[in-house]
Amino acid sequence: CQHRDFWAVLLHFRGSPCAFSTAAQQRSTGDECGPEEPSEEPKHPLSDCALEHKAIKLEEQVRDLTERYRKALADSENVRRRTQKFVEDAKLFGIQSFCRDLVEVADILEKTAESAAGQAGPSDPNPTLKKIYEGLSLIEAKLQSVFAKHGLQKMNPVGGRYDPYDHEIICHVPAEGMQPGTVALVTQDGYKLHGRTIRHALVGVAVEAQDRRLRK
């Protein structure tokens, strides 16, 4: 009876080979997997108060950086404008010293023309002096035209108010038919280059004749 039971079990396993394979796989799987590692505990999220505080700090940093950026941008714009103004002034007033020398030549030419005009009067029939005077007048007119072309202009202060930025007082004269404080005469012409005074006009200013010494 025992022999019959043994052969019955053997035939059962021979008819079902998957039983051995399943058992082997279970043993192999159990060996490979080993003990499971403990999973990490979930981190505790920040509280609402901490998040709000952090957001406020970030907003302050953003505002600070934005303000710094605006200041830096404004400073760079100011530097650019100053540099541009410096370059423009250098172009306009680079000939300032040269113009100062030229106006002295214009003074000599004007005085020479006036002297020639005094000698070549109607009573003097000398045609040579007349031609010299006409030539000097043409040169003077051309020189003033060149001056104006380059922004150099002669002042005409007679009758105008005294301006310390444009005029230099060398004397006072009685205000005969003129308002006190106005320019009565000019002994040396003043010049401006693009609106900037490069030589002051030497003038006499009218004052009220209260002192007899003013009339002498």
Coordinates of N, CA and C in Angstrom, one line a residue:
C1 N 0.8 -1.2 0.0 CA 0.0 0.0 0.0 C 0.9 1.2 0.0
Q2 N 2.0 1.2 0.8 CA 2.9 2.4 0.8 C 3.5 2.6 -0.5
H3 N 3.9 1.5 -1.2 CA 4.5 1.6 -2.5 C 3.5 2.2 -3.5
R4 N 2.3 1.9 -3.4 CA 1.3 2.5 -4.4 C 1.2 4.0 -4.1
D5 N 1.2 4.4 -2.9 CA 1.1 5.8 -2.6 C 2.4 6.6 -3.1
F6 N 3.5 6.0 -3.0 CA 4.8 6.6 -3.4 C 4.7 6.9 -4.9
W7 N 4.3 5.8 -5.6 CA 4.3 5.9 -7.1 C 3.2 6.9 -7.5
A8 N 2.1 7.0 -6.8 CA 1.1 8.0 -7.1 C 1.6 9.4 -7.0
V9 N 2.3 9.7 -5.9 CA 2.9 11.0 -5.7 C 3.9 11.3 -6.8
L10 N 4.7 10.4 -7.1 CA 5.8 10.6 -8.2 C 5.1 10.9 -9.5
L11 N 4.1 10.1 -9.8 CA 3.4 10.4 -11.1 C 2.8 11.8 -11.1
H12 N 2.3 12.2 -9.9 CA 1.7 13.5 -9.9 C 2.7 14.6 -10.2
F13 N 3.9 14.5 -9.6 CA 4.9 15.6 -9.9 C 5.4 15.5 -11.3
R14 N 5.5 14.3 -11.8 CA 6.0 14.1 -13.2 C 5.0 14.7 -14.1
G15 N 3.8 14.6 -13.9 CA 2.7 15.2 -14.7 C 2.6 16.7 -14.6
S16 N 3.1 17.2 -13.5 CA 3.1 18.7 -13.2 C 4.4 19.2 -12.9
P17 N 5.3 19.5 -14.0 CA 6.7 20.0 -13.7 C 6.7 21.4 -13.2
C18 N 5.6 22.1 -13.3 CA 5.6 23.5 -12.9 C 5.7 23.7 -11.4
A19 N 5.3 22.6 -10.7 CA 5.4 22.7 -9.2 C 6.8 22.9 -8.8
F20 N 7.8 22.1 -9.3 CA 9.2 22.3 -8.9 C 9.7 23.7 -9.3
S21 N 9.3 24.2 -10.5 CA 9.8 25.5 -11.0 C 9.2 26.6 -10.2
T22 N 8.0 26.4 -9.8 CA 7.3 27.5 -8.9 C 8.0 27.6 -7.6
A23 N 8.3 26.5 -7.0 CA 9.0 26.5 -5.7 C 10.3 27.0 -5.8
A24 N 11.1 26.7 -6.9 CA 12.4 27.2 -7.1 C 12.4 28.7 -7.2
Q25 N 11.4 29.2 -8.0 CA 11.3 30.7 -8.3 C 11.0 31.4 -7.0
Q26 N 10.2 30.7 -6.2 CA 9.8 31.4 -4.9 C 11.1 31.5 -4.0
R27 N 11.9 30.4 -4.0 CA 13.1 30.5 -3.2 C 14.1 31.5 -3.7
S28 N 14.2 31.5 -5.1 CA 15.2 32.5 -5.7 C 14.7 33.9 -5.4
T29 N 13.4 34.2 -5.6 CA 12.9 35.5 -5.4 C 13.1 36.0 -3.9
G30 N 12.9 35.0 -3.1 CA 13.0 35.4 -1.6 C 14.5 35.7 -1.3
D31 N 15.4 35.0 -1.9 CA 16.8 35.2 -1.7 C 17.3 36.6 -2.2
E32 N 16.8 36.9 -3.4 CA 17.3 38.1 -4.1 C 16.7 39.4 -3.4
C33 N 15.5 39.4 -3.1 CA 14.9 40.6 -2.6 C 15.4 41.0 -1.2
G34 N 15.6 40.1 -0.3 CA 16.1 40.4 1.0 C 15.1 41.3 1.7
P35 N 15.6 41.8 2.8 CA 14.7 42.6 3.7 C 14.5 44.0 3.0
E36 N 13.3 44.5 3.0 CA 12.9 45.7 2.4 C 13.5 46.9 3.3
E37 N 14.0 47.9 2.5 CA 14.6 49.1 3.2 C 13.4 50.0 3.7
P38 N 13.6 50.5 4.8 CA 12.6 51.4 5.4 C 12.4 52.6 4.5
S39 N 11.2 53.0 4.2 CA 10.9 54.2 3.4 C 11.2 55.5 4.2
E40 N 11.6 56.6 3.5 CA 11.9 57.8 4.1 C 10.7 58.5 4.7
E41 N 10.8 59.1 5.8 CA 9.6 59.7 6.4 C 9.4 61.0 5.6
P42 N 8.2 61.4 5.3 CA 7.9 62.6 4.6 C 8.3 63.8 5.5
K43 N 8.9 64.8 4.8 CA 9.3 66.0 5.4 C 8.1 66.9 5.8
H44 N 8.3 67.5 6.9 CA 7.2 68.4 7.4 C 7.2 69.7 6.6
P45 N 6.1 70.0 6.0 CA 6.0 71.3 5.2 C 6.1 72.5 6.1
L46 N 6.6 73.7 5.5 CA 6.7 74.9 6.2 C 5.4 75.4 6.6
S47 N 5.3 76.0 7.7 CA 4.0 76.6 8.2 C 3.7 77.8 7.3
D48 N 2.4 78.2 7.3 CA 2.0 79.4 6.6 C 2.6 80.6 7.0
C49 N 2.9 80.8 8.3 CA 3.6 82.0 8.8 C 5.0 82.1 8.3
A50 N 5.7 80.9 8.3 CA 7.1 81.0 7.7 C 7.1 81.3 6.3
L51 N 6.2 80.7 5.5 CA 6.1 81.0 4.1 C 5.8 82.5 3.8
E52 N 4.9 83.0 4.6 CA 4.6 84.5 4.4 C 5.8 85.3 4.7
H53 N 6.5 85.0 5.8 CA 7.7 85.8 6.2 C 8.7 85.7 5.1
K54 N 8.9 84.5 4.5 CA 9.9 84.4 3.5 C 9.5 85.2 2.2
A55 N 8.2 85.2 1.9 CA 7.7 85.9 0.7 C 7.9 87.4 0.9
I56 N 7.7 87.9 2.2 CA 7.9 89.3 2.4 C 9.4 89.7 2.3
K57 N 10.3 88.8 2.7 CA 11.7 89.1 2.6 C 12.1 89.1 1.1
L58 N 11.6 88.2 0.3 CA 11.9 88.2 -1.1 C 11.4 89.4 -1.8
E59 N 10.2 89.9 -1.4 CA 9.6 91.1 -2.0 C 10.5 92.3 -1.7
E60 N 11.0 92.4 -0.4 CA 11.9 93.5 -0.1 C 13.2 93.5 -0.9
Q61 N 13.7 92.3 -1.1 CA 14.9 92.2 -1.9 C 14.7 92.6 -3.3
V62 N 13.5 92.2 -3.8 CA 13.2 92.6 -5.2 C 13.1 94.1 -5.3
R63 N 12.4 94.8 -4.4 CA 12.3 96.2 -4.4 C 13.6 96.9 -4.3
D64 N 14.5 96.4 -3.4 CA 15.8 97.0 -3.2 C 16.6 96.9 -4.5
L65 N 16.6 95.7 -5.1 CA 17.4 95.5 -6.3 C 16.8 96.4 -7.5
T66 N 15.5 96.5 -7.5 CA 14.9 97.3 -8.5 C 15.3 98.8 -8.3
E67 N 15.3 99.3 -7.1 CA 15.7 100.7 -6.8 C 17.1 100.9 -7.2
R68 N 18.0 99.9 -6.9 CA 19.4 100.1 -7.2 C 19.6 100.1 -8.7
Y69 N 18.8 99.3 -9.4 CA 18.9 99.2 -10.9 C 18.5 100.6 -11.5
R70 N 17.4 101.2 -10.9 CA 16.9 102.4 -11.5 C 17.9 103.5 -11.2
K71 N 18.6 103.5 -10.0 CA 19.6 104.5 -9.7 C 20.8 104.4 -10.6
A72 N 21.2 103.1 -10.9 CA 22.3 102.9 -11.7 C 22.0 103.3 -13.2
L73 N 20.8 103.1 -13.6 CA 20.4 103.5 -14.9 C 20.3 105.0 -15.1
A74 N 19.8 105.7 -14.0 CA 19.8 107.1 -14.0 C 21.2 107.7 -14.0
D75 N 22.1 107.1 -13.3 CA 23.5 107.6 -13.2 C 24.2 107.4 -14.6
S76 N 24.0 106.3 -15.2 CA 24.6 106.1 -16.5 C 24.0 107.0 -17.5
E77 N 22.7 107.3 -17.4 CA 22.1 108.3 -18.4 C 22.7 109.7 -18.2
N78 N 22.9 110.1 -16.9 CA 23.5 111.4 -16.6 C 24.9 111.4 -17.1
V79 N 25.7 110.4 -17.0 CA 27.0 110.3 -17.5 C 27.0 110.4 -19.0
R80 N 26.1 109.8 -19.6 CA 26.0 109.8 -21.1 C 25.7 111.2 -21.6
R81 N 24.8 111.9 -20.9 CA 24.4 113.3 -21.3 C 25.6 114.2 -21.1
R82 N 26.3 114.1 -19.9 CA 27.4 115.0 -19.7 C 28.5 114.8 -20.7
T83 N 28.7 113.5 -21.0 CA 29.8 113.2 -22.0 C 29.4 113.8 -23.4
Q84 N 28.1 113.6 -23.7 CA 27.6 114.2 -25.0 C 27.7 115.7 -25.0
K85 N 27.4 116.3 -23.9 CA 27.5 117.8 -23.8 C 29.0 118.2 -23.9
F86 N 29.8 117.5 -23.2 CA 31.3 117.8 -23.3 C 31.8 117.7 -24.7
V87 N 31.4 116.7 -25.4 CA 31.8 116.5 -26.8 C 31.3 117.7 -27.7
E88 N 30.0 118.0 -27.5 CA 29.4 119.1 -28.3 C 30.1 120.4 -28.0
D89 N 30.4 120.7 -26.7 CA 31.1 121.9 -26.3 C 32.5 122.0 -26.9
A90 N 33.1 120.8 -26.9 CA 34.5 120.7 -27.5 C 34.4 121.1 -29.0
K91 N 33.4 120.6 -29.7 CA 33.3 121.0 -31.1 C 33.0 122.4 -31.3
L92 N 32.1 123.0 -30.5 CA 31.7 124.4 -30.6 C 32.8 125.4 -30.2
F93 N 33.4 125.1 -29.0 CA 34.3 126.1 -28.4 C 35.8 125.7 -28.5
G94 N 36.1 124.7 -29.4 CA 37.5 124.3 -29.6 C 38.3 125.4 -30.2
I95 N 37.6 126.3 -30.9 CA 38.3 127.4 -31.6 C 38.3 128.7 -30.8
Q96 N 37.9 128.6 -29.5 CA 37.8 129.8 -28.7 C 39.0 130.6 -28.6
S97 N 40.2 130.0 -28.4 CA 41.4 130.7 -28.3 C 41.8 131.3 -29.6
F98 N 41.5 130.6 -30.7 CA 41.8 131.1 -32.0 C 41.0 132.3 -32.3
C99 N 39.7 132.3 -31.9 CA 38.8 133.4 -32.1 C 39.2 134.6 -31.3
R100 N 39.8 134.4 -30.1 CA 40.3 135.6 -29.4 C 41.4 136.3 -30.1
D101 N 42.2 135.5 -30.7 CA 43.3 136.1 -31.5 C 42.8 136.8 -32.8
L102 N 41.8 136.2 -33.4 CA 41.2 136.8 -34.6 C 40.5 138.2 -34.3
V103 N 39.9 138.3 -33.2 CA 39.1 139.5 -32.9 C 40.1 140.7 -32.7
E104 N 41.3 140.4 -32.3 CA 42.3 141.4 -32.2 C 42.8 141.9 -33.6
V105 N 42.8 141.0 -34.5 CA 43.1 141.4 -35.9 C 42.0 142.2 -36.4
A106 N 40.7 141.8 -36.1 CA 39.6 142.6 -36.5 C 39.6 144.0 -36.0
D107 N 40.1 144.2 -34.7 CA 40.2 145.5 -34.1 C 41.2 146.4 -34.9
I108 N 42.3 145.8 -35.2 CA 43.3 146.6 -36.0 C 42.8 146.9 -37.4
L109 N 42.1 146.0 -38.0 CA 41.6 146.3 -39.3 C 40.5 147.4 -39.2
E110 N 39.7 147.4 -38.2 CA 38.6 148.4 -38.1 C 39.2 149.8 -37.8
K111 N 40.2 149.8 -37.0 CA 40.9 151.1 -36.7 C 41.6 151.6 -38.0
T112 N 42.2 150.7 -38.7 CA 42.9 151.2 -39.9 C 41.9 151.7 -41.0
A113 N 40.7 151.0 -41.1 CA 39.7 151.5 -42.0 C 39.2 152.8 -41.6
E114 N 39.0 153.0 -40.3 CA 38.5 154.3 -39.8 C 39.5 155.4 -40.0
S115 N 40.8 155.1 -39.9 CA 41.8 156.1 -40.1 C 41.9 156.4 -41.6
A116 N 41.8 155.4 -42.5 CA 41.8 155.7 -43.9 C 40.5 156.5 -44.3
A117 N 39.4 156.2 -43.7 CA 38.2 157.0 -44.0 C 38.3 158.4 -43.6
G118 N 39.0 158.7 -42.5 CA 39.3 160.1 -42.1 C 40.2 160.9 -43.0
Q119 N 41.1 160.2 -43.6 CA 42.1 160.8 -44.5 C 41.5 160.9 -45.9
A120 N 40.7 159.9 -46.3 CA 40.1 160.0 -47.6 C 38.7 160.6 -47.6
G121 N 38.7 161.9 -47.1 CA 37.4 162.6 -47.0 C 37.0 163.2 -48.3
P122 N 35.9 163.9 -48.3 CA 35.5 164.5 -49.6 C 36.4 165.6 -50.0
S123 N 37.1 166.2 -49.0 CA 38.0 167.3 -49.4 C 39.4 166.8 -50.0
D124 N 39.6 165.5 -49.8 CA 40.9 164.9 -50.3 C 40.6 164.2 -51.6
P125 N 41.2 164.7 -52.7 CA 40.9 164.1 -54.0 C 41.8 162.9 -54.3
N126 N 42.6 162.5 -53.3 CA 43.6 161.4 -53.6 C 42.8 160.1 -53.8
P127 N 42.8 159.5 -55.0 CA 42.0 158.3 -55.2 C 42.6 157.0 -54.6
T128 N 43.9 157.1 -54.3 CA 44.6 155.9 -53.7 C 44.0 155.7 -52.3
L129 N 43.9 156.7 -51.5 CA 43.4 156.5 -50.2 C 41.9 156.0 -50.2
K130 N 41.2 156.5 -51.2 CA 39.8 156.1 -51.3 C 39.7 154.6 -51.6
K131 N 40.6 154.2 -52.5 CA 40.6 152.7 -52.9 C 41.1 151.9 -51.7
I132 N 42.0 152.4 -50.9 CA 42.5 151.6 -49.7 C 41.4 151.5 -48.7
Y133 N 40.6 152.6 -48.5 CA 39.5 152.6 -47.6 C 38.5 151.6 -48.1
E134 N 38.1 151.6 -49.4 CA 37.1 150.7 -49.9 C 37.6 149.3 -49.7
G135 N 38.9 149.0 -50.0 CA 39.4 147.6 -49.8 C 39.3 147.2 -48.4
L136 N 39.7 148.1 -47.5 CA 39.7 147.7 -46.1 C 38.2 147.4 -45.6
S137 N 37.3 148.2 -46.1 CA 35.9 148.0 -45.7 C 35.4 146.7 -46.2
L138 N 35.8 146.3 -47.4 CA 35.4 145.0 -48.0 C 36.0 143.8 -47.1
I139 N 37.2 144.0 -46.8 CA 37.9 143.0 -46.0 C 37.2 142.9 -44.6
E140 N 36.9 144.0 -44.0 CA 36.3 144.0 -42.7 C 34.9 143.3 -42.7
A141 N 34.1 143.7 -43.8 CA 32.8 143.1 -44.0 C 32.9 141.6 -44.2
K142 N 33.9 141.1 -45.0 CA 34.0 139.7 -45.2 C 34.5 139.0 -43.9
L143 N 35.3 139.6 -43.2 CA 35.8 139.0 -41.9 C 34.6 138.8 -40.9
Q144 N 33.8 139.8 -40.8 CA 32.6 139.7 -39.9 C 31.6 138.6 -40.5
S145 N 31.5 138.5 -41.8 CA 30.7 137.4 -42.3 C 31.2 136.0 -42.0
V146 N 32.6 135.9 -42.0 CA 33.2 134.6 -41.6 C 33.0 134.4 -40.2
F147 N 33.1 135.4 -39.4 CA 32.8 135.3 -37.9 C 31.4 134.8 -37.7
A148 N 30.5 135.4 -38.3 CA 29.1 135.0 -38.1 C 28.8 133.5 -38.6
K149 N 29.5 133.1 -39.6 CA 29.3 131.8 -40.1 C 29.8 130.7 -39.1
H150 N 30.7 131.1 -38.3 CA 31.3 130.1 -37.3 C 30.7 130.5 -35.9
G151 N 29.7 131.3 -35.8 CA 29.1 131.6 -34.5 C 29.7 132.6 -33.7
L152 N 30.6 133.4 -34.3 CA 31.3 134.5 -33.6 C 30.7 135.8 -34.0
Q153 N 30.1 136.5 -33.0 CA 29.4 137.7 -33.2 C 29.9 138.9 -32.3
K154 N 29.9 140.0 -33.0 CA 30.2 141.3 -32.2 C 29.0 141.8 -31.4
M155 N 29.3 142.2 -30.2 CA 28.2 142.8 -29.4 C 28.0 144.3 -29.8
N156 N 26.7 144.7 -29.6 CA 26.3 146.1 -29.9 C 25.6 146.6 -28.6
P157 N 26.4 146.9 -27.6 CA 25.7 147.2 -26.3 C 25.3 148.6 -26.1
V158 N 25.6 149.5 -27.0 CA 25.2 150.9 -26.8 C 23.7 151.1 -26.7
G159 N 23.3 151.7 -25.6 CA 21.9 151.9 -25.4 C 21.2 150.8 -24.6
G160 N 21.9 149.7 -24.4 CA 21.4 148.6 -23.6 C 21.8 148.6 -22.2
R161 N 21.2 147.8 -21.4 CA 21.5 147.7 -19.9 C 22.9 147.1 -19.7
Y162 N 23.6 147.6 -18.7 CA 24.9 147.1 -18.4 C 24.7 145.7 -17.9
D163 N 25.5 144.8 -18.4 CA 25.5 143.3 -18.0 C 26.9 143.0 -17.6
P164 N 27.2 142.6 -16.3 CA 28.5 142.3 -15.9 C 29.1 141.1 -16.5
Y165 N 28.2 140.2 -17.1 CA 28.7 139.0 -17.7 C 29.2 139.3 -19.1
D166 N 28.8 140.5 -19.7 CA 29.2 140.8 -21.1 C 30.1 142.1 -21.1
H167 N 30.0 142.9 -20.1 CA 30.6 144.2 -20.2 C 31.6 144.4 -19.1
E168 N 32.5 145.3 -19.3 CA 33.5 145.7 -18.3 C 33.5 147.2 -18.3
I169 N 33.2 147.8 -17.1 CA 33.1 149.2 -17.0 C 34.5 149.8 -16.9
I170 N 34.8 150.8 -17.7 CA 36.1 151.5 -17.6 C 35.9 153.0 -17.2
C171 N 34.6 153.5 -17.3 CA 34.3 154.8 -17.0 C 32.8 155.0 -16.8
H172 N 32.5 156.2 -16.2 CA 31.1 156.6 -16.1 C 30.9 157.9 -16.8
V173 N 29.9 158.1 -17.4 CA 29.6 159.3 -18.2 C 28.2 159.9 -17.8
P174 N 28.0 161.2 -17.9 CA 26.8 161.8 -17.5 C 25.6 161.2 -18.4
A175 N 24.5 161.0 -17.8 CA 23.4 160.4 -18.5 C 22.6 161.5 -19.2
E176 N 23.1 162.0 -20.3 CA 22.5 163.0 -21.1 C 21.6 162.4 -22.2
G177 N 20.3 162.3 -21.9 CA 19.4 161.7 -22.8 C 19.4 160.2 -22.8
M178 N 20.0 159.6 -21.8 CA 20.0 158.2 -21.6 C 19.6 157.8 -20.2
Q179 N 19.1 156.6 -20.1 CA 18.8 156.1 -18.7 C 20.0 155.7 -18.0
P180 N 20.1 156.1 -16.7 CA 21.2 155.7 -15.9 C 21.3 154.2 -15.9
G181 N 22.6 153.7 -15.9 CA 22.8 152.2 -15.9 C 22.9 151.6 -17.3
T182 N 22.7 152.4 -18.3 CA 22.8 151.9 -19.7 C 24.2 152.2 -20.2
V183 N 24.6 151.5 -21.2 CA 25.9 151.6 -21.9 C 25.8 152.9 -22.8
A184 N 26.7 153.8 -22.5 CA 26.7 155.0 -23.3 C 27.8 155.0 -24.4
L185 N 28.9 154.3 -24.2 CA 29.9 154.3 -25.2 C 30.7 153.0 -25.1
V186 N 31.4 152.6 -26.1 CA 32.2 151.4 -26.2 C 33.6 151.7 -26.7
T187 N 34.6 151.4 -25.9 CA 36.0 151.7 -26.3 C 36.6 150.4 -26.9
Q188 N 36.1 149.3 -26.7 CA 36.6 148.0 -27.3 C 35.4 147.1 -27.4
D189 N 35.2 146.6 -28.6 CA 34.1 145.7 -28.9 C 34.2 144.4 -28.2
G190 N 33.1 143.8 -27.7 CA 33.1 142.5 -27.1 C 32.6 141.5 -28.1
Y191 N 32.9 140.2 -27.9 CA 32.5 139.2 -28.9 C 32.0 138.0 -28.1
K192 N 31.0 137.3 -28.7 CA 30.5 136.0 -28.2 C 30.6 134.9 -29.2
L193 N 30.9 133.7 -28.7 CA 31.1 132.6 -29.6 C 30.0 131.6 -29.2
H194 N 29.0 131.4 -30.1 CA 27.8 130.6 -29.8 C 27.1 131.0 -28.5
G195 N 27.0 132.3 -28.3 CA 26.3 132.8 -27.1 C 27.2 132.9 -25.9
R196 N 28.4 132.4 -25.9 CA 29.3 132.5 -24.8 C 30.3 133.6 -25.0
T197 N 30.4 134.5 -24.0 CA 31.3 135.6 -24.1 C 32.7 135.2 -24.0
I198 N 33.5 135.5 -25.1 CA 34.9 135.2 -25.1 C 35.8 136.4 -24.9
R199 N 35.1 137.6 -25.0 CA 35.8 138.9 -24.7 C 34.8 139.9 -24.3
H200 N 35.0 140.5 -23.1 CA 34.0 141.5 -22.6 C 34.2 142.8 -23.4
A201 N 33.1 143.5 -23.5 CA 33.2 144.8 -24.1 C 33.6 145.8 -23.1
L202 N 34.5 146.7 -23.4 CA 34.9 147.8 -22.5 C 34.0 149.0 -22.8
V203 N 33.2 149.3 -21.7 CA 32.1 150.3 -21.9 C 32.2 151.4 -20.9
G204 N 31.5 152.5 -21.3 CA 31.2 153.6 -20.3 C 29.7 153.6 -20.0
V205 N 29.4 153.6 -18.7 CA 28.0 153.5 -18.3 C 27.5 154.9 -17.9
A206 N 26.3 155.2 -18.3 CA 25.6 156.4 -18.0 C 25.2 156.5 -16.5
V207 N 25.5 157.6 -15.9 CA 25.1 157.8 -14.5 C 24.5 159.2 -14.4
E208 N 23.7 159.4 -13.3 CA 23.1 160.7 -13.1 C 24.2 161.7 -12.8
A209 N 24.2 162.9 -13.4 CA 25.2 163.9 -13.3 C 25.0 164.7 -12.0
Q210 N 25.3 164.1 -10.9 CA 25.2 164.8 -9.6 C 26.5 165.4 -9.1
D211 N 27.5 164.9 -9.7 CA 28.9 165.4 -9.3 C 29.4 166.1 -10.5
R212 N 29.9 167.3 -10.3 CA 30.5 168.1 -11.4 C 31.7 167.5 -12.0
R213 N 32.4 166.7 -11.2 CA 33.6 166.0 -11.8 C 33.3 165.1 -12.9
L214 N 32.0 164.6 -13.0 CA 31.6 163.7 -14.1 C 31.6 164.5 -15.4
R215 N 31.4 165.8 -15.3 CA 31.3 166.6 -16.5 C 32.6 167.0 -17.0
K216 N 33.6 166.9 -16.2 CA 35.0 167.3 -16.7 C 35.6 166.3 -17.6

